[in-house]
XYZ file of C-alpha atoms in Angstrom:
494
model
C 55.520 140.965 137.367
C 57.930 139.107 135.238
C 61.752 140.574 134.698
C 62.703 142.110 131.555
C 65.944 139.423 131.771
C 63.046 136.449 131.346
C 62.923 137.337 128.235
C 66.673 137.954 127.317
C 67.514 135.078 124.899
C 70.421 132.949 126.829
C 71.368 131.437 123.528
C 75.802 131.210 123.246
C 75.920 133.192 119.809
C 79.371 133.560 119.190
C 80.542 130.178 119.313
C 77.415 129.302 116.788
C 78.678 131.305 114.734
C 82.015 130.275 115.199
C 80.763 126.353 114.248
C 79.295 127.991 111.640
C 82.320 129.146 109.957
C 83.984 125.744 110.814
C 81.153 124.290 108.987
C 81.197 126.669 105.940
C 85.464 126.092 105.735
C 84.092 122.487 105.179
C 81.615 123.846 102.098
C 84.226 126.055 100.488
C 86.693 122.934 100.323
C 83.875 120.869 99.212
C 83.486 123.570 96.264
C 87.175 122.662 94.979
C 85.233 119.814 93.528
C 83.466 121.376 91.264
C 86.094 123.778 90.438
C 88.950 121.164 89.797
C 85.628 118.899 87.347
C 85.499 121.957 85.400
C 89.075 122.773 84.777
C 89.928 119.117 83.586
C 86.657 119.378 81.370
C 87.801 122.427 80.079
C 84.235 124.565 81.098
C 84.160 127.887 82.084
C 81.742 127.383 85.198
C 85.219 127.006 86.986
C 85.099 130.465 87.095
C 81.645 131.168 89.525
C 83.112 128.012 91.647
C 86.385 129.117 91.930
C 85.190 132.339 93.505
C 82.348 131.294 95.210
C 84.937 128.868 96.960
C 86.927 131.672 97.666
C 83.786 133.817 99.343
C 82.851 130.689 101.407
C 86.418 129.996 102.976
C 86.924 134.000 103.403
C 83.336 133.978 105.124
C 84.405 130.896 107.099
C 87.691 131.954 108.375
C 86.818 135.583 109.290
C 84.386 133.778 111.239
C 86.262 131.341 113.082
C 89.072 133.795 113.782
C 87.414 137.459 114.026
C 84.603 135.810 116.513
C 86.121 134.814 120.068
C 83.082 133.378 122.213
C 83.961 133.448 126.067
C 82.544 130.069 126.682
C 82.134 126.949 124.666
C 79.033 125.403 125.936
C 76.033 124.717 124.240
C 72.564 123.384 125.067
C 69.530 122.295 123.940
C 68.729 125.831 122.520
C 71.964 126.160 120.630
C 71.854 122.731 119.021
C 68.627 123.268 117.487
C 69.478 126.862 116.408
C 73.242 125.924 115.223
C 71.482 122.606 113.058
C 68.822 124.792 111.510
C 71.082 127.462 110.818
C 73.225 125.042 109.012
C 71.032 123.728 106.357
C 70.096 127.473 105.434
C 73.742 128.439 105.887
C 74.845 125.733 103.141
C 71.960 126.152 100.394
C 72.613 130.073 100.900
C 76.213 129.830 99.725
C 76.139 126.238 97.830
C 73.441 128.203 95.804
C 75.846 130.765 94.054
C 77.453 128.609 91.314
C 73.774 127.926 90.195
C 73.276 132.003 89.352
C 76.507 132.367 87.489
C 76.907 128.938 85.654
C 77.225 129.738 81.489
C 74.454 127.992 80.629
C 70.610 129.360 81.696
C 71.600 130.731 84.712
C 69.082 130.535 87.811
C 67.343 133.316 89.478
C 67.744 133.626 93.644
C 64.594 131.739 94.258
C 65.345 128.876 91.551
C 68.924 128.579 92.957
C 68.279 128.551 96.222
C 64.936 125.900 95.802
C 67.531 123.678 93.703
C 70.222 124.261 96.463
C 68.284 123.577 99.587
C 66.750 120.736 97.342
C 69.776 119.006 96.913
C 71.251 119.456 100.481
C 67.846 118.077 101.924
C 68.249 114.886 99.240
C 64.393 115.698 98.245
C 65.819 115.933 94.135
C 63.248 117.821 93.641
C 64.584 120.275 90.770
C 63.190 123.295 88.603
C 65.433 122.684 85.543
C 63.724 120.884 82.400
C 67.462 119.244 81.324
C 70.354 118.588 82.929
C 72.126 117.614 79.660
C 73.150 120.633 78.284
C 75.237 121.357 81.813
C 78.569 121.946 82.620
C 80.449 118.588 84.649
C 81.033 121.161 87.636
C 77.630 122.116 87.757
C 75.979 118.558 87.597
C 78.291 116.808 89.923
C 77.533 119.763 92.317
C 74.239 118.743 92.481
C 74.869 115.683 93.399
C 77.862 116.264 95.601
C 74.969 118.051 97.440
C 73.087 115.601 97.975
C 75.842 113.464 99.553
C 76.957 115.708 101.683
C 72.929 116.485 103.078
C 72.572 112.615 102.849
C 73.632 111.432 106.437
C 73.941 115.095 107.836
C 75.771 117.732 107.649
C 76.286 117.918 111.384
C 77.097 114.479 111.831
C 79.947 115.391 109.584
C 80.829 117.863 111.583
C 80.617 115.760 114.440
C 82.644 113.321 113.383
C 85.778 116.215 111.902
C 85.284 118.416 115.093
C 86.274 116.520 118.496
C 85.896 120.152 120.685
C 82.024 119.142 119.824
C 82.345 115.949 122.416
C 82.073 118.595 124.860
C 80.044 121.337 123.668
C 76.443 120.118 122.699
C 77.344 117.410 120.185
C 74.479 114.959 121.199
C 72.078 117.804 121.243
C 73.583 118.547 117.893
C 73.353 114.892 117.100
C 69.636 114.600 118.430
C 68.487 117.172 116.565
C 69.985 116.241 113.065
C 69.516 112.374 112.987
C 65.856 111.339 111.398
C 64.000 108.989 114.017
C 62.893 109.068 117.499
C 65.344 107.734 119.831
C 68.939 107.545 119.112
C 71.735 105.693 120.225
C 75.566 106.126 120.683
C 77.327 103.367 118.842
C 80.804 104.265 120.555
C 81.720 106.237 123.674
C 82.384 109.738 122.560
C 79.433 111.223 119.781
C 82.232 111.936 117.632
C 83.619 108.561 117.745
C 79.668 107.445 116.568
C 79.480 110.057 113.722
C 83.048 108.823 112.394
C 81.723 105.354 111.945
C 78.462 105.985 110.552
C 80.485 108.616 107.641
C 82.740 105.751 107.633
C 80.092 103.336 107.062
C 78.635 105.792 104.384
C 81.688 106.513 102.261
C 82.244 102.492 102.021
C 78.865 101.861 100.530
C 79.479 105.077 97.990
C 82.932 103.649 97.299
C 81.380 100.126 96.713
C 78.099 101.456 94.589
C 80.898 103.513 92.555
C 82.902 100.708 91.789
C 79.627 98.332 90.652
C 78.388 100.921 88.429
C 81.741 102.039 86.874
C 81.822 98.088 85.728
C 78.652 98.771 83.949
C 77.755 101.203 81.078
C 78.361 104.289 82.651
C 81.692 105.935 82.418
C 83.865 107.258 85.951
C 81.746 110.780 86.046
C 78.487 109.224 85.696
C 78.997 106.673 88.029
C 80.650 109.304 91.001
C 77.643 111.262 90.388
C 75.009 107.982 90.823
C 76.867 106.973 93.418
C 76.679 110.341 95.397
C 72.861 111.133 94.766
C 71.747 107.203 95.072
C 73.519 106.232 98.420
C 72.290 109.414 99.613
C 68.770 108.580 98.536
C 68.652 112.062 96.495
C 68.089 111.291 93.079
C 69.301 113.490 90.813
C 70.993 112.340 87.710
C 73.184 113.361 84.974
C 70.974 112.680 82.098
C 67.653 114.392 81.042
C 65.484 110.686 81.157
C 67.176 109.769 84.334
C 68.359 106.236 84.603
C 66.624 105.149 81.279
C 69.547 106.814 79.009
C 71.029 103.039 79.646
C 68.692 101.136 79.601
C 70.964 98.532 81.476
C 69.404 95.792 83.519
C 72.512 95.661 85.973
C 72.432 99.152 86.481
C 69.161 98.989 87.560
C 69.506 96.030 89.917
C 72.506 97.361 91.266
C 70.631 100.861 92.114
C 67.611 98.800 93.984
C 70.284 97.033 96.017
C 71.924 100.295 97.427
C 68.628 102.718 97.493
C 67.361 99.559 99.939
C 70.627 100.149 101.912
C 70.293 103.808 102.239
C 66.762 102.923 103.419
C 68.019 100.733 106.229
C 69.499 102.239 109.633
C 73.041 103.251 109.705
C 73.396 101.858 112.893
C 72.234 98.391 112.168
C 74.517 98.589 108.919
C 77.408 99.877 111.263
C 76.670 96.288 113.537
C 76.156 94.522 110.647
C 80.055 95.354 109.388
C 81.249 94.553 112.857
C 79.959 91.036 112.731
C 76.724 91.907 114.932
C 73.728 90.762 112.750
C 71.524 89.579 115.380
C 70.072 93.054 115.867
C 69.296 92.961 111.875
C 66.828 89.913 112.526
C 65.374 90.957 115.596
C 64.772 94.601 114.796
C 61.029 95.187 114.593
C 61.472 98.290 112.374
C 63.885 96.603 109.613
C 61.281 93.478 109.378
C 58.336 95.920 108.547
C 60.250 97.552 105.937
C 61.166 94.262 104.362
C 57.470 92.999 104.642
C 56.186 96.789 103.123
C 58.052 96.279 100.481
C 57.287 92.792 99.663
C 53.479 93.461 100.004
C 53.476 96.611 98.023
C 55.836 94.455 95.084
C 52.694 91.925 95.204
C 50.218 94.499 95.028
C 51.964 95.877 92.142
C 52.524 93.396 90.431
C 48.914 92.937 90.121
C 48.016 96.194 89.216
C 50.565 95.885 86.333
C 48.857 92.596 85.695
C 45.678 94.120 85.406
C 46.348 97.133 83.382
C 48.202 95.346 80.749
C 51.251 96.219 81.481
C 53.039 92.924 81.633
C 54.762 92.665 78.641
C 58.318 91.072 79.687
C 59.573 89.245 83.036
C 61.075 92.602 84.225
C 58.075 94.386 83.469
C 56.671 92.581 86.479
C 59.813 91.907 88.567
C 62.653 94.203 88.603
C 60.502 97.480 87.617
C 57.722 97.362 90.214
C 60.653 96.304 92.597
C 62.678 99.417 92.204
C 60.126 101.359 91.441
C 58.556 100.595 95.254
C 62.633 101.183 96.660
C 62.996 104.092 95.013
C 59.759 105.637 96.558
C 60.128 104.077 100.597
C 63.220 105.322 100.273
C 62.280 109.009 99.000
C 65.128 108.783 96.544
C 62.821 109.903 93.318
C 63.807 107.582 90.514
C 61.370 106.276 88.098
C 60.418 103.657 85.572
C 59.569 104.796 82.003
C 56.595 103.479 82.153
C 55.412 104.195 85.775
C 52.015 106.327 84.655
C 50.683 103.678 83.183
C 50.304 101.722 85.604
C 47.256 102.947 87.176
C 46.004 104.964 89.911
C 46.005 102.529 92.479
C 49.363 102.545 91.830
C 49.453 105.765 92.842
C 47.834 105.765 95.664
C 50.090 102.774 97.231
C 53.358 105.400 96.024
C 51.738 107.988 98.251
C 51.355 105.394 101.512
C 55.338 104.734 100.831
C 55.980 108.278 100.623
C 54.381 109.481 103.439
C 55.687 107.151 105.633
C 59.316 106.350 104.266
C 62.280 103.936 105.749
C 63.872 103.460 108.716
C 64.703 105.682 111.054
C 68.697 106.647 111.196
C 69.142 106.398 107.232
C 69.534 108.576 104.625
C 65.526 108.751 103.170
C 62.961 110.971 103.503
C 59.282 110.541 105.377
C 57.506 109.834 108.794
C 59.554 106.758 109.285
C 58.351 103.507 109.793
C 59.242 103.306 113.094
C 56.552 106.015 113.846
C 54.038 104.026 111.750
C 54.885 100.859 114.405
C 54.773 103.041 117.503
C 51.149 104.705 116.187
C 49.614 100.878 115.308
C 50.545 99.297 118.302
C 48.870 102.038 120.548
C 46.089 102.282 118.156
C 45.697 98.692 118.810
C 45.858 99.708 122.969
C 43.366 102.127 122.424
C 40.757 99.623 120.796
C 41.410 97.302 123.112
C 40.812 99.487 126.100
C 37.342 100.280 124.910
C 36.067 96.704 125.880
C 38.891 96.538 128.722
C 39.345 99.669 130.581
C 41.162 98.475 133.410
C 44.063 96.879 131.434
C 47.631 98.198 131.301
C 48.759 97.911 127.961
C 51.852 98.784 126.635
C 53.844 99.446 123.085
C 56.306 97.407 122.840
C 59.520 97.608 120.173
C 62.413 95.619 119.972
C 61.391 93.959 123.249
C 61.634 97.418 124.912
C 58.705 98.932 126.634
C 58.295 102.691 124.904
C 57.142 105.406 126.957
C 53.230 107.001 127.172
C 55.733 110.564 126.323
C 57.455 109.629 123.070
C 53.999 107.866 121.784
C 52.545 111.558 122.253
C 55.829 112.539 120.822
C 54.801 110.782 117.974
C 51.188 111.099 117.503
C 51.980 114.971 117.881
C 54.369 114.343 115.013
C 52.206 112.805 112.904
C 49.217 115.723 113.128
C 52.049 118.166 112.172
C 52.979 116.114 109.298
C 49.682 116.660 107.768
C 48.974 119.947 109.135
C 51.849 121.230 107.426
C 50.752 119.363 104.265
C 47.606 120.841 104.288
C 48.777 124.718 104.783
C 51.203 124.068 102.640
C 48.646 122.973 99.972
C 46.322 125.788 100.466
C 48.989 127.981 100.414
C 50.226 127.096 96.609
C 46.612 126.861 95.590
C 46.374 130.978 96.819
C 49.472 131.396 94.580
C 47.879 130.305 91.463
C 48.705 126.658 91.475
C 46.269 123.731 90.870
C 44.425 121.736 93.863
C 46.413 118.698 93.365
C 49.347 119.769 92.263
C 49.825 122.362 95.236
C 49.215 119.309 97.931
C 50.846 117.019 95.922
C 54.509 119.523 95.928
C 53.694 119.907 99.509
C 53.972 116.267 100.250
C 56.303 115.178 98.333
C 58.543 118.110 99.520
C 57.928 117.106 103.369
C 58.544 113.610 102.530
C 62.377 114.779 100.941
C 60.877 112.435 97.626
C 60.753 115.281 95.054
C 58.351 113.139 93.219
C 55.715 115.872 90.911
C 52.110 115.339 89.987
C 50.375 116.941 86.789
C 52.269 120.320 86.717
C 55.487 118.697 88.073
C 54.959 115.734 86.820
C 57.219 113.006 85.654
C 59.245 114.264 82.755
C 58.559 118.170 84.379
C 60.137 120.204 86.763
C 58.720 122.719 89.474
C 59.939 125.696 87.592
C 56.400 126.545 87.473
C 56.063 126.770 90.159
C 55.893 130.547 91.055
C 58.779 132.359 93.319
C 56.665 132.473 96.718
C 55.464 128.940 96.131
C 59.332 127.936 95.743
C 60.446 129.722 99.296
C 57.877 128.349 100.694
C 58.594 124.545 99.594
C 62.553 125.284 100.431
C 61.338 125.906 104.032
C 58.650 122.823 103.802
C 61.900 120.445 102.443
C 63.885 121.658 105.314
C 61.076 120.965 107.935
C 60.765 117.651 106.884
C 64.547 116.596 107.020
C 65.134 117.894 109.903
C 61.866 116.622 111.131
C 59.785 118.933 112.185
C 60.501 120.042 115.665
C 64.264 121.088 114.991
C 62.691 124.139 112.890
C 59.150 123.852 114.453
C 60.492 125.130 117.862
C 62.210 128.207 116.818
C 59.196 130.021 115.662
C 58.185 129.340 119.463
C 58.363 132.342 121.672
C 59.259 130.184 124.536
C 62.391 129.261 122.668
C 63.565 132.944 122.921
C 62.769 133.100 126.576
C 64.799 132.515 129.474
């Protein structure tokens, strides 16, 4: 007979909860922002900032100095629970200023959709215009998305030394998109400072580049954030087409394509160690996806008449493709009419994304390897049964384990799709429109079809259908089995 204490949870609560108001400290300050954009625009959203500021460093501090935990370990368990917890923690209170801004203020379920939306970079939005917006509240949004870009716990990581020592790499493990991961420097804090480090350089850089162009310092902080994060969001109702600027555009490709690439490769790449750049499996498929999706394009645009300029067949189907692998949302003006094949090839990038270890959305490529090369095996072995055959990356064998690991991955991928789909249809929402949220959602692209369309936002999407894509976005950054697990009852269990 089993004992009642198998089944007493041996999960370290108070010190989660004690990260937790660590982390939220971190949010309230990261709220002055907002506040301090307001007050030297004049704007009277300084106001629901200012206090909801105030609530989340109150919140914070009670927490961190009402809640004494008698040990500071953590696990497995508590890394998953603490980096779940997180996310929801963040969109619950980064929500607030969204309900009390002056101007069409959000409902719970709209605020918290945008919220979670913009801390999971998916830019997937229910607000027709942005224009009309207060500073605070637009560079919120994509503050947001910054700070969801590389991770919220790998911030933390990298502000937080106690963490060396208390379930940072689970922490790390857990929050970091890909399969296997690897510590750049000693200590896991020492790894999440360079990678941040690494991050804010390529935001200061993108900042500076666009400032030089036709956008003005507040537009171009506000690109910066939600493009090196591969988020999306912009300050203007049409997106990057209120410039109509050819640099801006180039300049945009160049640093979505970054954001697309591994931190850690950048990271060697700054340190003089490109040799890992050229051999790396991964980062040569996602140069040769793009490349063959820009030719296929092309002739698509060819075909359909659309080729009526050079750029209209270089530099738009190029970002157009970046923008897409690299889940950050942004579109050309003229994108729909380009055909459905089109289409269907911007669906094959978004299901399967960048690299693993940056900022976008999607399976990963690396996944997409690791599930050809054993599909390859598994053909093989049908005329050879006797051969040992193995998949190999970046001249390293990869176990039989983490290719289940990622097959299983894979199946979820869709199976959440699909109930996800058939879920929004039983809400009132059409076929393709309810599978097409779904995906896009998983993915972190916040790309629309028909009803969310380009030029549309999901605020049509009904209250129960936007819950249930907030919890679909935040399965798919954290991918998958981070959130997965804790609906396990073996989780809870001794």
């Amino acid at each position: 007979m089993a004992r009642i204490t198998d089944h007493i949870p041996t999960i370290n609560f108070p010190v989660l909860l004690r990260i937790i108001g660590l982390l939220l400290v971190i949010e309230g300050s990261f709220l002055l922002i907002p506040f301090i954009t307001c007050l030297v625009y004049g704007e009277i959203d300084w106001i629901p900032f200012l206090v909801t500021s105030g609530i989340t460093l109150v919140t914070g501090l009670g927490m961190i100095f009402g809640i004494k935990p008698r040990s500071t370990s953590m696990g497995k368990r508590e890394g998953f629970l603490l980096t779940a917890m997180v996310w929801i923690v963040f969109s619950a209170f980064g929500m607030i200023p969204f309900m009390f801004m002056e101007q069409e203020p959000l409902s719970i379920s709209d605020a918290f959709f945008e919220a979670m939306s913009g801390f999971t970079t998916t830019g997937a939005t229910v607000m027709n215009r942005v224009s009309h917006l207060s500073h605070g509240i637009i560079i919120w949004r994509s503050l947001m998305q910054w700070i969801g870009g590389l991770g919220i716990i790998i911030f933390t990581l990298a502000v937080i030394p106690m963490l060396n020592h208390s379930g940072g790499m689970q922490m790390f493990n857990a929050e970091v998109t890909g399969i296997t991961h690897d510590k750049l420097r000693p200590r896991i804090s020492q790894t999440a400072r360079g990678l941040w480090l690494i991050y804010i350089s390529l935001t200061l850089i993108l900042y500076v580049l666009l400032i030089i162009g036709p956008m003005n310092g507040f537009e171009a902080l506000c690109h910066a954030f939600s493009t090196m994060s591969t988020g999306g969001f912009s300050t203007a109702d049409n997106s990057l087409d209120a410039w109509s600027s050819t640099y801006i555009e180039i300049v945009i490709t160049i640093f979505m394509f970054l954001g697309g690439v591994s931190f850690t490769l950048l990271y060697r790449a700054v340190h003089g160690d490109f040799k890992p750049i050229w051999k790396n499996d991964v980062f040569r498929t996602y140069l040769g996806i793009i490349f063959g999706a820009y030719i296929l394009f092309v002739i698509a645009i060819c075909y359909h008449g659309q080729a009526t300029s050079i750029k209209a067949v270089t530099l738009d189907p190029l970002f157009q493709i970046v923008s897409t692998i690299t889940s950050t949302g942004y579109s050309v003006s003229n994108f729909e009419k380009w055909g459905t094949f089109v289409l269907s090839l911007v669906f094959a990038l978004m299901f399967f994304g960048a690299c693993a270890g940056s900022t976008s959305g999607g399976a990963k490529i690396d996944r997409l390897i690791y599930l050809l090369k054993n599909c390859r095996n598994e053909i093989v072995r049908c005329i050879h049964p006797n051969d040992i055959l193995t998949v190999r990356v970046n001249d390293r064998v990869i176990t039989h384990e983490i290719v289940s690991k990622v097959i299983a991955f894979l199946c979820l991928y869709v199976i959440i799709i699909m109930v996800g789909g058939v879920l929004l249809t039983a809400m009132g929402l059409p076929l393709v429109d309810s599978f097409f949220s779904a995906f896009s959602c998983i993915s972190n692209t916040g790309l629309g079809a028909g009803v969310t369309g380009y030029g549309q936002s999901y605020d049509i999407v009904p209250d129960g259908g936007k819950w249930l894509l907030s919890l679909i976005m935040l399965i798919g950054r954290l991918e998958l089995f981070t959130v997965l697990i804790l609906f396990t009852p073996a989780f809870w269990q001794k």
